[in-house]
Short mmCIF file of C-alpha atoms and ligand atoms in Angstrom, two decimals:
data_model
loop_
_atom_site.label_atom_id
_atom_site.label_comp_id
_atom_site.label_asym_id
_atom_site.label_seq_id
_atom_site.Cartn_x
_atom_site.Cartn_y
_atom_site.Cartn_z
CA MET A 53 -14.50 -19.87 -5.92
CA LYS A 54 -14.15 -20.54 -2.49
CA ILE A 55 -11.11 -17.60 -1.65
CA LEU A 56 -10.03 -17.51 2.25
CA PHE A 57 -8.02 -12.97 1.84
CA LEU A 58 -5.23 -13.03 4.60
CA SER A 59 -3.67 -9.52 5.67
CA SER A 60 -2.43 -7.96 8.79
CA GLU A 61 -4.76 -4.62 7.73
CA VAL A 62 -7.75 -3.62 6.25
CA VAL A 63 -9.83 -1.00 5.03
CA PRO A 64 -11.97 -0.56 7.80
CA PHE A 65 -11.32 -1.77 10.74
CA VAL A 66 -7.22 -0.36 10.68
CA LYS A 67 -4.97 0.84 8.83
CA THR A 68 -1.05 1.99 8.42
CA GLY A 69 -0.50 1.62 4.79
CA GLY A 70 -1.45 0.55 1.21
CA LEU A 71 -1.86 -2.68 2.28
CA ALA A 72 -4.97 -1.66 4.55
CA ASP A 73 -7.03 -0.43 1.70
CA VAL A 74 -5.64 -3.60 -0.50
CA ALA A 75 -7.09 -5.90 1.93
CA GLY A 76 -10.82 -3.85 2.15
CA ALA A 77 -11.56 -3.43 -1.79
CA LEU A 78 -9.67 -6.51 -3.28
CA PRO A 79 -11.63 -9.65 -1.61
CA ILE A 80 -15.71 -7.07 -2.67
CA ALA A 81 -13.73 -6.71 -6.14
CA LEU A 82 -13.98 -10.23 -5.88
CA GLU A 83 -16.88 -11.57 -4.29
CA HIS A 84 -18.61 -9.19 -7.60
CA GLN A 85 -16.84 -11.42 -9.46
CA GLY A 86 -18.44 -14.04 -8.07
CA ALA A 87 -16.79 -15.58 -5.63
CA ASP A 88 -17.24 -16.87 -1.61
CA VAL A 89 -14.64 -14.72 -0.04
CA ARG A 90 -13.96 -15.29 4.25
CA ILE A 91 -11.53 -12.38 5.83
CA ALA A 92 -8.87 -13.10 9.21
CA LEU A 93 -6.76 -10.22 10.83
CA PRO A 94 -5.83 -10.47 14.43
CA ARG A 95 -7.44 -8.00 16.44
CA TYR A 96 -6.00 -5.46 17.30
CA LYS A 97 -6.56 -3.05 20.72
CA GLU A 98 -7.58 -0.28 17.68
CA ILE A 99 -10.21 -2.27 16.23
CA LYS A 100 -13.01 -0.92 17.42
CA ALA A 101 -15.75 -4.02 16.28
CA GLU A 102 -18.10 -5.46 17.98
CA GLY A 103 -17.95 -8.93 18.69
CA ASN A 104 -15.46 -11.29 16.61
CA THR A 105 -16.33 -11.43 13.08
CA ALA A 106 -18.01 -8.02 11.31
CA GLN A 107 -19.05 -7.40 7.33
CA ILE A 108 -17.82 -6.03 4.62
CA GLY A 109 -19.25 -5.89 0.20
CA LYS A 110 -22.70 -8.20 0.67
CA GLY A 111 -21.68 -11.38 2.23
CA ILE A 112 -17.66 -11.29 3.34
CA LYS A 113 -17.49 -12.52 6.56
CA VAL A 114 -14.48 -10.40 8.29
CA TYR A 115 -13.08 -13.11 11.15
CA PHE A 116 -10.78 -10.96 14.79
CA ILE A 117 -8.22 -13.52 15.79
CA GLU A 118 -8.79 -13.34 19.19
CA ASN A 119 -5.35 -13.13 21.54
CA ASP A 120 -5.66 -10.22 24.87
CA ALA A 121 -1.29 -12.08 25.22
CA LEU A 122 -0.55 -11.34 21.64
CA TYR A 123 -2.76 -8.28 20.95
CA ASN A 124 -4.58 -6.64 22.78
CA LYS A 125 -1.48 -3.30 23.61
CA ASP A 126 -1.02 -0.52 21.39
CA GLY A 127 0.55 -0.04 17.49
CA ILE A 128 -0.11 -2.35 15.85
CA TYR A 129 3.97 -3.61 14.42
CA VAL A 130 4.41 -1.38 16.44
CA ASP A 131 5.45 0.82 19.72
CA GLY A 132 5.09 4.59 20.74
CA ASN A 133 8.32 4.43 20.35
CA GLY A 134 8.93 2.44 16.51
CA ILE A 135 10.78 0.02 17.92
CA ASP A 136 9.04 -3.96 16.38
CA HIS A 137 6.87 -5.40 19.79
CA PRO A 138 9.57 -7.60 21.00
CA ASP A 139 6.64 -10.84 20.54
CA ASN A 140 5.82 -10.11 16.63
CA LEU A 141 7.18 -13.34 15.81
CA GLU A 142 4.72 -15.32 18.06
CA ARG A 143 2.06 -12.18 17.80
CA PHE A 144 2.12 -13.53 13.54
CA ALA A 145 2.85 -16.93 13.91
CA TYR A 146 -0.30 -17.84 16.05
CA TYR A 147 -2.15 -15.65 13.72
CA CYS A 148 -0.85 -17.61 10.74
CA GLN A 149 -2.03 -21.48 12.79
CA GLU A 150 -5.13 -20.33 14.22
CA VAL A 151 -6.57 -19.38 10.65
CA LEU A 152 -6.63 -22.77 9.21
CA GLU A 153 -7.50 -23.88 12.41
CA LEU A 154 -10.36 -20.97 12.79
CA VAL A 155 -11.75 -22.27 8.90
CA LYS A 156 -11.37 -25.47 10.07
CA ARG A 157 -13.67 -25.51 12.73
CA GLU A 158 -16.35 -23.44 10.34
CA GLY A 159 -16.04 -26.06 7.90
CA PHE A 160 -15.01 -23.33 5.15
CA LYS A 161 -12.70 -24.94 3.00
CA PRO A 162 -11.18 -22.49 1.41
CA ASP A 163 -10.13 -23.30 -2.72
CA VAL A 164 -7.48 -21.06 -2.29
CA ILE A 165 -5.57 -18.51 0.90
CA HIS A 166 -4.87 -15.29 -0.80
CA CYS A 167 -1.63 -14.29 1.53
CA ASN A 168 -0.02 -11.30 1.75
CA ASP A 169 3.56 -9.81 3.03
CA TRP A 170 5.18 -11.64 5.71
CA GLN A 171 3.21 -11.20 9.09
CA THR A 172 1.14 -13.67 6.24
CA GLY A 173 4.33 -16.14 5.28
CA LEU A 174 3.88 -18.78 7.15
CA VAL A 175 1.02 -19.55 6.47
CA PRO A 176 2.20 -21.37 3.28
CA VAL A 177 4.53 -23.05 5.03
CA TYR A 178 2.47 -25.36 7.58
CA LEU A 179 0.22 -26.00 4.80
CA LYS A 180 3.41 -28.20 3.24
CA THR A 181 4.41 -29.35 6.40
CA LEU A 182 2.69 -29.01 9.46
CA TYR A 183 -0.88 -29.60 7.22
CA LYS A 184 0.25 -31.96 4.37
CA GLY A 185 -1.43 -35.38 5.38
CA ASP A 186 -4.75 -33.14 6.42
CA ASP A 187 -7.32 -34.27 4.39
CA PHE A 188 -9.20 -30.63 4.81
CA PHE A 189 -6.66 -28.74 3.13
CA LYS A 190 -6.00 -31.26 0.57
CA ASP A 191 -6.70 -29.28 -2.34
CA THR A 192 -6.02 -26.15 -1.04
CA LYS A 193 -4.04 -23.59 -2.60
CA THR A 194 -2.10 -21.12 -1.52
CA VAL A 195 -0.89 -16.81 -3.12
CA PHE A 196 1.64 -14.93 -2.08
CA THR A 197 1.27 -11.19 -2.36
CA VAL A 198 4.74 -8.84 -2.44
CA HIS A 199 3.29 -6.02 -1.18
CA ASN A 200 6.86 -4.69 -0.64
CA LEU A 201 10.14 -6.92 -0.76
CA ALA A 202 12.02 -4.76 1.71
CA TYR A 203 9.61 -5.54 4.87
CA THR A 204 10.88 -8.93 4.95
CA GLY A 205 9.60 -10.50 8.85
CA SER A 206 13.57 -11.63 9.94
CA PHE A 207 13.87 -12.53 13.07
CA ASP A 208 17.17 -14.02 15.18
CA GLU A 209 17.69 -18.21 14.63
CA ASN A 210 17.27 -18.47 18.78
CA GLN A 211 13.24 -17.76 17.91
CA TRP A 212 13.29 -20.92 15.14
CA ALA A 213 11.06 -22.81 17.98
CA LYS A 214 8.08 -20.06 17.95
CA THR A 215 7.13 -20.43 14.62
CA GLY A 216 6.07 -24.74 15.42
CA LEU A 217 8.15 -25.69 12.48
CA ASP A 218 11.51 -28.45 12.18
CA LYS A 219 14.67 -27.08 12.26
CA SER A 220 16.10 -29.14 8.72
CA LEU A 221 13.66 -26.06 7.48
CA PHE A 222 16.31 -23.26 9.28
CA SER A 223 18.42 -24.10 6.07
CA ILE A 224 18.69 -21.64 2.44
CA ASP A 225 16.08 -24.30 0.52
CA GLY A 226 13.89 -23.02 3.67
CA LEU A 227 13.48 -19.90 5.59
CA GLU A 228 16.65 -19.50 6.50
CA TYR A 229 17.53 -15.59 5.61
CA TYR A 230 20.97 -14.17 6.24
CA GLY A 231 22.03 -16.30 9.26
CA ARG A 232 18.50 -15.31 10.38
CA PHE A 233 14.94 -16.45 9.09
CA SER A 234 12.66 -14.48 7.70
CA LEU A 235 8.83 -15.56 7.31
CA LEU A 236 8.58 -13.39 4.23
CA LYS A 237 10.55 -15.93 2.38
CA GLY A 238 8.60 -19.09 3.52
CA GLY A 239 5.65 -17.82 1.89
CA LEU A 240 8.25 -16.81 -1.47
CA VAL A 241 9.00 -20.38 -1.31
CA PHE A 242 5.82 -22.70 -0.18
CA SER A 243 3.26 -20.79 -2.14
CA ASP A 244 1.95 -22.44 -5.21
CA ALA A 245 1.36 -18.54 -7.05
CA ILE A 246 3.45 -15.60 -5.74
CA THR A 247 2.38 -11.79 -7.21
CA ALA A 248 3.80 -8.29 -6.87
CA VAL A 249 1.55 -5.67 -7.44
CA SER A 250 3.13 -4.32 -9.59
CA PRO A 251 4.59 -5.32 -13.12
CA THR A 252 7.28 -3.05 -13.30
CA TYR A 253 7.86 -4.25 -9.43
CA ALA A 254 7.60 -8.06 -11.01
CA LYS A 255 10.73 -7.43 -12.57
CA GLU A 256 12.86 -5.45 -10.55
CA ILE A 257 12.43 -7.45 -7.73
CA GLN A 258 14.25 -10.36 -9.50
CA THR A 259 17.60 -7.96 -9.59
CA LYS A 260 19.91 -7.24 -7.28
CA GLU A 261 19.46 -3.57 -6.78
CA PHE A 262 15.02 -4.28 -5.71
CA GLY A 263 15.35 -8.17 -4.47
CA CYS A 264 16.54 -7.63 -0.58
CA GLY A 265 18.05 -10.82 -0.60
CA MET A 266 15.35 -12.71 -2.32
CA GLU A 267 15.86 -11.77 -5.91
CA GLY A 268 17.84 -15.69 -6.08
CA ILE A 269 14.38 -17.33 -5.65
CA LEU A 270 12.06 -15.34 -7.10
CA LYS A 271 14.17 -15.36 -9.85
CA SER A 272 13.67 -19.62 -10.10
CA ARG A 273 9.90 -19.27 -9.72
CA VAL A 274 9.62 -16.86 -11.79
CA ASP A 275 7.25 -18.66 -14.00
CA SER A 276 4.98 -18.62 -10.58
CA LEU A 277 5.15 -15.28 -10.57
CA TYR A 278 2.68 -12.45 -11.97
CA GLY A 279 2.21 -8.49 -11.77
CA VAL A 280 -1.03 -7.37 -10.46
CA LEU A 281 -1.79 -3.68 -10.52
CA ASN A 282 -3.52 -2.18 -7.44
CA GLY A 283 -6.12 -0.50 -8.09
CA ILE A 284 -8.89 1.97 -5.60
CA ASP A 285 -12.14 1.40 -4.25
CA TYR A 286 -14.40 4.10 -5.57
CA ASP A 287 -16.65 4.20 -3.01
CA ILE A 288 -15.09 5.67 -0.80
CA TRP A 289 -11.78 7.20 -2.91
CA ASP A 290 -14.91 9.25 -5.20
CA PRO A 291 -14.15 13.81 -5.18
CA SER A 292 -18.19 13.62 -6.64
CA THR A 293 -19.34 11.45 -4.06
CA ASP A 294 -16.67 12.32 -0.77
CA ARG A 295 -18.04 13.08 2.31
CA VAL A 296 -14.89 14.09 4.08
CA ILE A 297 -13.58 16.68 1.28
CA TYR A 298 -15.12 20.53 1.67
CA LYS A 299 -17.73 20.84 -1.72
CA ASN A 300 -17.68 17.61 -3.85
CA TYR A 301 -16.97 18.07 -7.11
CA SER A 302 -16.16 16.24 -11.00
CA ALA A 303 -14.43 16.67 -14.16
CA ALA A 304 -17.56 19.33 -15.37
CA ASP A 305 -17.10 21.43 -12.02
CA VAL A 306 -13.81 22.38 -11.75
CA GLU A 307 -14.28 25.50 -10.68
CA SER A 308 -15.56 22.98 -7.25
CA LYS A 309 -12.73 21.36 -6.90
CA TYR A 310 -11.79 25.19 -6.10
CA ILE A 311 -13.41 25.89 -3.93
CA ASN A 312 -12.01 22.10 -1.25
CA LYS A 313 -8.79 24.80 -2.01
CA GLU A 314 -9.35 26.94 -0.72
CA MET A 315 -11.09 25.75 2.30
CA LEU A 316 -8.23 23.99 2.95
CA LEU A 317 -5.40 26.91 2.36
CA LYS A 318 -8.56 28.51 5.53
CA GLU A 319 -8.55 25.86 7.60
CA LEU A 320 -4.68 25.24 7.45
CA GLY A 321 -4.58 29.15 7.56
CA LEU A 322 -1.72 30.08 4.60
CA GLN A 323 -1.42 32.75 2.72
CA THR A 324 -0.93 30.91 -0.56
CA SER A 325 -3.45 32.45 -2.81
CA ILE A 326 -5.69 30.68 -4.49
CA ASP A 327 -4.24 30.78 -8.78
CA SER A 328 -0.78 29.50 -7.04
CA PRO A 329 -0.35 25.43 -7.69
CA LEU A 330 -1.05 24.39 -4.11
CA ILE A 331 1.36 20.85 -4.45
CA GLY A 332 1.00 17.79 -1.34
CA THR A 333 1.96 15.42 -0.42
CA VAL A 334 1.46 12.66 1.81
CA GLY A 335 3.04 9.49 3.19
CA ARG A 336 4.14 7.82 5.30
CA LEU A 337 8.19 8.81 5.82
CA ALA A 338 10.48 6.98 5.51
CA GLU A 339 13.62 6.24 3.32
CA GLN A 340 11.83 4.39 0.40
CA LYS A 341 9.05 6.89 0.36
CA GLY A 342 11.71 9.55 -0.99
CA TYR A 343 11.55 12.02 1.66
CA ASP A 344 15.16 12.78 1.39
CA ILE A 345 15.19 13.69 -1.69
CA LEU A 346 12.58 16.33 -1.17
CA ALA A 347 13.69 17.23 2.52
CA ASP A 348 16.63 18.65 0.33
CA ILE A 349 14.94 21.21 -1.65
CA VAL A 350 11.36 21.63 0.73
CA ASP A 351 13.79 25.36 1.64
CA THR A 352 14.12 26.68 -2.07
CA LEU A 353 10.15 24.82 -2.75
CA CYS A 354 8.80 26.89 -0.57
CA GLU A 355 10.50 30.09 -1.97
CA MET A 356 8.54 29.42 -4.67
CA ASP A 357 5.24 31.07 -5.58
CA ILE A 358 3.34 27.66 -4.29
CA GLY A 359 1.69 27.05 -1.21
CA PHE A 360 3.10 23.30 -0.25
CA ILE A 361 1.50 21.49 2.34
CA LEU A 362 2.77 17.74 3.75
CA LEU A 363 0.78 14.73 5.91
CA GLY A 364 2.69 12.06 7.36
CA SER A 365 4.22 9.95 10.15
CA GLY A 366 6.78 8.17 10.98
CA GLU A 367 10.97 8.97 11.26
CA GLN A 368 12.22 11.33 13.69
CA ARG A 369 14.61 12.70 10.73
CA TYR A 370 12.02 14.07 8.39
CA GLN A 371 9.91 15.12 10.32
CA ARG A 372 13.09 17.50 12.58
CA ILE A 373 13.44 18.85 8.54
CA PHE A 374 9.70 19.56 7.69
CA GLU A 375 9.05 20.88 11.48
CA LYS A 376 11.54 23.28 10.63
CA VAL A 377 11.00 23.85 7.25
CA ALA A 378 7.42 24.58 8.27
CA LYS A 379 8.85 27.05 11.20
CA LYS A 380 10.06 29.18 7.70
CA HIS A 381 7.73 29.81 5.00
CA PRO A 382 5.08 30.28 7.46
CA SER A 383 2.17 31.86 5.53
CA ASN A 384 2.23 28.93 2.43
CA THR A 385 3.87 25.17 4.64
CA SER A 386 1.68 23.25 6.29
CA VAL A 387 3.14 20.13 8.14
CA ASN A 388 0.58 17.81 9.61
CA LEU A 389 2.77 15.50 11.35
CA ILE A 390 0.38 12.03 12.52
CA PHE A 391 -2.26 9.78 10.22
CA ASP A 392 -4.66 11.93 9.56
CA ALA A 393 -7.40 10.06 7.24
CA ASP A 394 -9.34 13.08 6.95
CA LEU A 395 -7.47 15.61 6.05
CA ALA A 396 -5.47 12.99 3.39
CA GLN A 397 -9.17 12.47 1.40
CA LYS A 398 -8.66 17.00 1.80
CA ILE A 399 -4.76 17.50 0.67
CA TYR A 400 -6.18 14.19 -2.47
CA ALA A 401 -8.95 17.42 -3.13
CA ALA A 402 -7.07 20.44 -2.92
CA CYS A 403 -4.05 20.20 -4.39
CA ASP A 404 -2.78 20.91 -7.38
CA ILE A 405 0.52 18.89 -7.86
CA PHE A 406 0.08 15.87 -5.56
CA LEU A 407 4.27 14.25 -5.45
CA MET A 408 6.15 10.57 -4.91
CA PRO A 409 8.98 10.44 -4.88
CA SER A 410 9.31 7.25 -3.57
CA ARG A 411 12.98 5.31 -4.44
CA TYR A 412 11.14 2.32 -4.70
CA GLU A 413 7.74 2.07 -4.80
CA PRO A 414 5.06 -1.23 -5.46
CA CYS A 415 2.71 0.15 -6.72
CA GLY A 416 2.11 3.47 -5.01
CA LEU A 417 -2.25 4.07 -4.55
CA GLY A 418 -1.49 8.02 -3.74
CA GLN A 419 -0.45 8.43 -7.54
CA LEU A 420 -3.94 6.74 -8.49
CA ILE A 421 -6.12 8.01 -5.53
CA SER A 422 -4.43 12.26 -6.83
CA PHE A 423 -5.57 11.05 -11.26
CA LYS A 424 -9.59 10.82 -9.55
CA TYR A 425 -8.66 13.78 -7.96
CA LEU A 426 -7.86 15.23 -10.37
CA THR A 427 -4.60 16.66 -8.86
CA VAL A 428 -1.38 15.99 -10.98
CA PRO A 429 1.26 13.48 -10.19
CA VAL A 430 4.84 14.22 -10.33
CA VAL A 431 7.10 11.23 -8.95
CA ARG A 432 10.16 9.09 -9.45
CA LYS A 433 9.26 6.80 -12.26
CA THR A 434 10.05 3.45 -10.66
CA GLY A 435 8.05 -0.07 -9.81
CA GLY A 436 3.66 0.59 -10.14
CA LEU A 437 4.53 4.41 -10.49
CA ALA A 438 5.91 3.62 -13.80
CA ASP A 439 3.31 1.71 -14.19
CA THR A 440 0.66 4.94 -14.31
CA VAL A 441 2.49 7.88 -14.95
CA ILE A 442 3.41 8.89 -17.80
CA GLU A 443 5.36 11.95 -18.97
CA TYR A 444 3.42 14.92 -20.02
CA SER A 445 4.45 16.93 -23.14
CA HIS A 446 3.40 20.17 -23.10
CA GLU A 447 3.41 20.29 -27.61
CA THR A 448 2.29 17.02 -27.72
CA GLY A 449 -0.62 16.98 -24.61
CA GLU A 450 -0.01 13.51 -23.83
CA GLY A 451 0.68 11.83 -21.01
CA ASN A 452 -0.67 12.04 -17.60
CA GLY A 453 1.88 13.38 -14.93
CA PHE A 454 5.94 14.84 -14.96
CA LEU A 455 8.23 11.92 -13.66
CA PHE A 456 12.37 11.77 -13.07
CA ASN A 457 14.49 9.30 -13.23
CA ASP A 458 17.35 9.55 -10.86
CA CYS A 459 17.21 9.82 -6.69
CA LYS A 460 18.48 13.47 -7.62
CA PRO A 461 16.77 15.91 -5.74
CA GLU A 462 17.79 18.73 -8.32
CA HIS A 463 15.30 16.41 -10.90
CA LEU A 464 13.04 16.55 -8.55
CA LEU A 465 12.83 19.86 -8.37
CA SER A 466 13.47 20.44 -12.22
CA ALA A 467 10.11 18.07 -12.66
CA ILE A 468 8.09 19.92 -9.98
CA ARG A 469 9.33 23.04 -11.94
CA LYS A 470 7.71 21.32 -15.04
CA ALA A 471 4.32 21.19 -13.53
CA VAL A 472 4.04 24.56 -12.33
CA SER A 473 5.38 25.60 -15.60
CA VAL A 474 1.66 23.58 -17.34
CA TYR A 475 0.06 24.17 -14.24
CA LYS A 476 0.63 28.62 -15.72
CA ASP A 477 -1.39 27.36 -18.33
CA LYS A 478 -5.09 27.72 -17.22
CA PRO A 479 -6.01 25.94 -20.99
CA SER A 480 -3.47 23.50 -21.25
CA TRP A 481 -4.12 22.00 -18.30
CA LEU A 482 -7.80 21.80 -17.77
CA LYS A 483 -7.91 20.20 -20.21
CA LEU A 484 -4.58 17.43 -18.76
CA ILE A 485 -7.34 17.69 -15.47
CA ARG A 486 -9.61 16.72 -18.00
CA LYS A 487 -8.16 13.44 -19.51
CA ILE A 488 -6.99 11.82 -16.16
CA ALA A 489 -10.83 12.36 -14.80
CA THR A 490 -10.89 9.63 -16.90
CA TYR A 491 -8.91 7.07 -15.94
CA ASP A 492 -10.42 3.91 -13.85
CA PHE A 493 -7.68 2.06 -11.56
CA SER A 494 -10.98 0.66 -10.05
CA TRP A 495 -10.50 -3.24 -8.28
CA ASP A 496 -12.71 -5.01 -11.61
CA GLU A 497 -9.77 -5.65 -14.11
CA SER A 498 -6.74 -6.90 -10.80
CA ALA A 499 -10.01 -8.78 -9.98
CA ARG A 500 -10.25 -10.84 -12.39
CA LYS A 501 -6.44 -10.75 -13.28
CA TYR A 502 -6.14 -12.29 -10.05
CA LEU A 503 -8.95 -15.35 -10.34
CA GLU A 504 -7.25 -16.74 -13.55
CA ILE A 505 -4.36 -16.55 -10.77
CA TYR A 506 -6.64 -18.56 -9.38
CA ASP A 507 -8.18 -20.62 -12.55
CA LYS A 508 -4.53 -21.57 -13.00
CA ILE A 509 -3.04 -22.95 -10.05
CA LEU A 510 -6.26 -25.16 -9.35
CA ASP A 511 -6.30 -26.68 -12.68
CA THR A 512 -2.01 -27.58 -11.74
CA ARG A 513 -4.45 -30.72 -9.14
CA TYR A 514 -3.09 -33.19 -8.78
P1 LIG B 656 2.04 2.36 1.00
O1 LIG B 656 1.74 1.71 1.90
O2 LIG B 656 3.24 2.59 0.95
O3 LIG B 656 2.73 3.08 3.26
P2 LIG B 656 0.36 3.24 -1.02
O4 LIG B 656 0.42 4.59 -1.27
O5 LIG B 656 0.64 2.17 -1.07
O6 LIG B 656 1.73 3.32 0.62
O7 LIG B 656 -0.59 3.73 0.19
C1 LIG B 656 -0.52 4.74 1.10
C2 LIG B 656 -2.35 5.29 1.83
O8 LIG B 656 -2.21 5.46 3.05
C3 LIG B 656 -2.62 5.74 0.85
O9 LIG B 656 -4.36 5.71 1.01
C4 LIG B 656 -1.99 7.40 1.51
O10 LIG B 656 -3.26 8.84 1.65
C5 LIG B 656 -2.40 7.20 2.75
N1 LIG B 656 -1.45 7.26 3.88
C6 LIG B 656 -0.31 7.25 4.68
N2 LIG B 656 0.60 8.58 4.82
C7 LIG B 656 -0.20 8.90 5.88
C8 LIG B 656 -0.99 10.44 7.06
N3 LIG B 656 0.04 9.81 7.34
N4 LIG B 656 -2.42 10.54 7.31
C9 LIG B 656 -3.21 9.85 6.30
N5 LIG B 656 -3.97 8.37 5.25
C10 LIG B 656 -2.28 8.38 4.96
#
């Protein structure tokens, strides 16, 4: 089966979040199961690879779509001040059209084009409109995966002409979205199947609370809507082979995890005792991630007998709060307001407890990575977090982490306190981390599910 995989960011070339992790790993898992996969993404300034193609996996060709005027600038979606590039519509409309021209030139006739998020939303639309009579794509089907519905890729009506589409598509059944138009909606309406990145998120997005105004269209397409949990790439995320962390370890050698803890405390200049719990968080500083909930209790948290490390880049209002708390508690608090993949790996390895207080979380990779690094997650019960983290019971030993439900700071704090009290019971804690070490969130199972979905839509060929 020939798959063209489209994503605006792909590990190891360029990454701002989990989408890049997925796009760098799922194609390899699909290839592993026999699919013939190619990937295409814009050639941003950040991409260091030479030439206009690269390779990942055994033989997956990665195409970089070149257009200096559109892509050769700082920041992949936003500029240095966090403002969207004003030509984002041109940038991604060009990408969507160019990938179709590219595969034609290459003679790579995809059975399925797997699109991801709003940047790729015009591809299903183009196939069913501009390319409708094109013999090359007559058997091609599309899957559109929602990694985050809140990023709708919306633009003003006066920019419509840049889509190259007939104005009749600026309608409620087309791309129109509250007086503007949304590329994500294009993907939802015109694709042959829709997937969301966890079973719970697939249900949540059909509700008003999480649906971002798209719940109607999602409900109407429920027969073509699937929830497939993301995996993680254990070739990258594995403490027994990770070349970035201070010392490799596994469940059979937990002592070496504590060497990572000791070394990171030292590197970051923290005086936290090795016996006190080290609590970490890594993520985009955005409201979605619940950093406002954490901000409300972080001062109380840092007054406890713990160490706290934050790594995050994003909105300034959160940066200021966390900076302030780091100044107030310099001996046990380290706040790193940057994007730093190496430091992230060291944090997953060194910490005992990992925080993800997300308001919503389509899948979440942090909790899956932290399981692998024997770091116990404390999360809000939503989306993919609800699908993967089960409340730990100190009595029975069941469960694998700590959850809170309401977006209330005191509920987050009490979940953290619970985790800390179990941490202090060393035998129980060791048992818990030995259990999470046995989990398998690799891509094999999820890739199989995607292949089933591809098969299903290809069967409906007429
Ligand atoms: P999202 O895609 O919504 O940002 P995910 O949990 O799906 O959230 O994925 C986030 C990914 O990005 C994880 O691999 C996480 O480790 C990484 N990450 C987030 N922020 C940073 C940062 N400041 N530095 C390094 N890695 C980061």
